[in-house]
CSV table of C-alpha atoms in Angstrom, one decimal:
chain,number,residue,atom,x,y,z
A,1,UNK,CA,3.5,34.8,24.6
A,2,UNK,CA,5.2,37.5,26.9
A,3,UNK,CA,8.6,37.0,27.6
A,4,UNK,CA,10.8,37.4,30.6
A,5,UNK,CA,14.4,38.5,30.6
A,6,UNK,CA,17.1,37.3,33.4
A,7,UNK,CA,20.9,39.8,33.0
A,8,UNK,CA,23.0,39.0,35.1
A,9,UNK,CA,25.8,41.9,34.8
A,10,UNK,CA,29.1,41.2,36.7
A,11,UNK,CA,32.1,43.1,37.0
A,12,UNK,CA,34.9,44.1,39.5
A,13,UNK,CA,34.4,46.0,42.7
A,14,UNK,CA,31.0,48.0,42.4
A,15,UNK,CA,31.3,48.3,38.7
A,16,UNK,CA,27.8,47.0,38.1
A,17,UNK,CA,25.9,49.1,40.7
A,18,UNK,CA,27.4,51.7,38.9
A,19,UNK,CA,26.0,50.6,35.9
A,20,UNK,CA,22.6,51.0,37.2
A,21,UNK,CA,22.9,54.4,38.9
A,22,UNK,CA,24.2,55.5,35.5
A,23,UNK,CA,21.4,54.0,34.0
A,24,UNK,CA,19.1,56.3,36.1
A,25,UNK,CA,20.8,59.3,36.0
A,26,UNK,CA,21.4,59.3,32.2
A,27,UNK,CA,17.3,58.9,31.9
A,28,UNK,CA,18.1,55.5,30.2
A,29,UNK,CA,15.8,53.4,32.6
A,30,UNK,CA,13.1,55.8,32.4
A,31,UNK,CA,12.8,55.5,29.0
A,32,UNK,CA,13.1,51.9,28.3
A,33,UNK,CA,10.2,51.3,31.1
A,34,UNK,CA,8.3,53.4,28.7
A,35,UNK,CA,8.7,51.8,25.4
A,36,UNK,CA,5.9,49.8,23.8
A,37,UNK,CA,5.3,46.7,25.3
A,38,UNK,CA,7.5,47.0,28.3
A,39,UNK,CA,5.8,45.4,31.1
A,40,UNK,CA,8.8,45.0,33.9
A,41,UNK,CA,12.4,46.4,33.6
A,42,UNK,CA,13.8,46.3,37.3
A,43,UNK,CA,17.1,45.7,38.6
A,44,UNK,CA,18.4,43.8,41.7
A,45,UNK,CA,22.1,43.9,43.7
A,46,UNK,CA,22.9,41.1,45.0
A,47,UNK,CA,23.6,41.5,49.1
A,48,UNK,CA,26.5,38.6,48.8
A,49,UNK,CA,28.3,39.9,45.8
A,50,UNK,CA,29.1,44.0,45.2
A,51,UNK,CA,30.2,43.3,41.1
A,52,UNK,CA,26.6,41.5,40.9
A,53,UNK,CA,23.1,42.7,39.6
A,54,UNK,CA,20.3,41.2,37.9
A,55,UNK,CA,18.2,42.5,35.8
A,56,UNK,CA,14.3,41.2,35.4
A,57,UNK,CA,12.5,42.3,32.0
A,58,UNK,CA,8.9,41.9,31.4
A,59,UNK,CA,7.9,41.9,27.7
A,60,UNK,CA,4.4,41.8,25.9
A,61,UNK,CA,5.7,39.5,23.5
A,62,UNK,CA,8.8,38.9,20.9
A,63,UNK,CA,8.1,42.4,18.8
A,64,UNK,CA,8.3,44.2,22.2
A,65,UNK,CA,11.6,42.6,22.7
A,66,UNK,CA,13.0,43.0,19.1
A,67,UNK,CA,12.0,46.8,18.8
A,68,UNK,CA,13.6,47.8,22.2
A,69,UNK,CA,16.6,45.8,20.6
A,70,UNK,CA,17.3,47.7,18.2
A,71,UNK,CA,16.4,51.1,19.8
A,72,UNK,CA,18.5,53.9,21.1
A,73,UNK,CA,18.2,52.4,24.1
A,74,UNK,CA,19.8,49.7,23.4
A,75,UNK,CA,22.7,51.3,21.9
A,76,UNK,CA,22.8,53.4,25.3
A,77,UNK,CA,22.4,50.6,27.4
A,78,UNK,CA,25.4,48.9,25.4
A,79,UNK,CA,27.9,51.9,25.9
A,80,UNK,CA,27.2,52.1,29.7
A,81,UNK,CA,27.7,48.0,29.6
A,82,UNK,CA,31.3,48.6,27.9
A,83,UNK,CA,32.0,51.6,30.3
A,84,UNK,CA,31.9,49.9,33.0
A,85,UNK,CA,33.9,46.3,31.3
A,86,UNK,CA,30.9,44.3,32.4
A,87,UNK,CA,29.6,40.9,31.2
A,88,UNK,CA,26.2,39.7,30.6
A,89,UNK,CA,24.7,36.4,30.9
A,90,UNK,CA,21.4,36.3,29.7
A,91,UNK,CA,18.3,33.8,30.0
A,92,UNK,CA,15.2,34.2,28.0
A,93,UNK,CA,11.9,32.4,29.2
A,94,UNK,CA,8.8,32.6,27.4
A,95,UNK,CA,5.2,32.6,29.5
């Protein structure tokens, strides 16, 4: 089954779009889109709230998702997170 990812990152101000433009500049989204099995990885502000972004991942399936887990992506992706004092609520749907 694939599975499909919902972030939601929130943090003060525009700590969160921040977030993401760091997560492009450092490379770090370009090379999560291409690791194995990565179908989708897009992000979304929100035009209501600045400190508010959503992230959509597309997964083949549950290896996908475990590998980029534990990659050095998601160590980067961690570090940028903490950087910027965000929090993450996460949703997980299987299709």
């Amino acid at each position: 089954m694939k599975v499909v990812i919902n972030v939601h990152y929130r943090g003060d101000g525009d700590s969160a779009r921040r977030f993401v433009e760091d997560m492009v500049s450092e490379g770090v989204l370009e090379r999560v889109r291409a690791e194995g099995g990565c179908l989708g990885y897009e992000y979304f502000a929100s035009m209501e709230d600045p400190g508010h972004v959503l992230l959509v991942e597309h997964w083949e399936d549950e290896s996908a998702l475990d590998a980029h887990s534990r990659s050095d992506n998601m160590a980067a992706i961690s570090s940028l997170k903490n950087r910027y004092a965000l929090s993450a609520e996460v949703e997980r749907f299987l299709v």
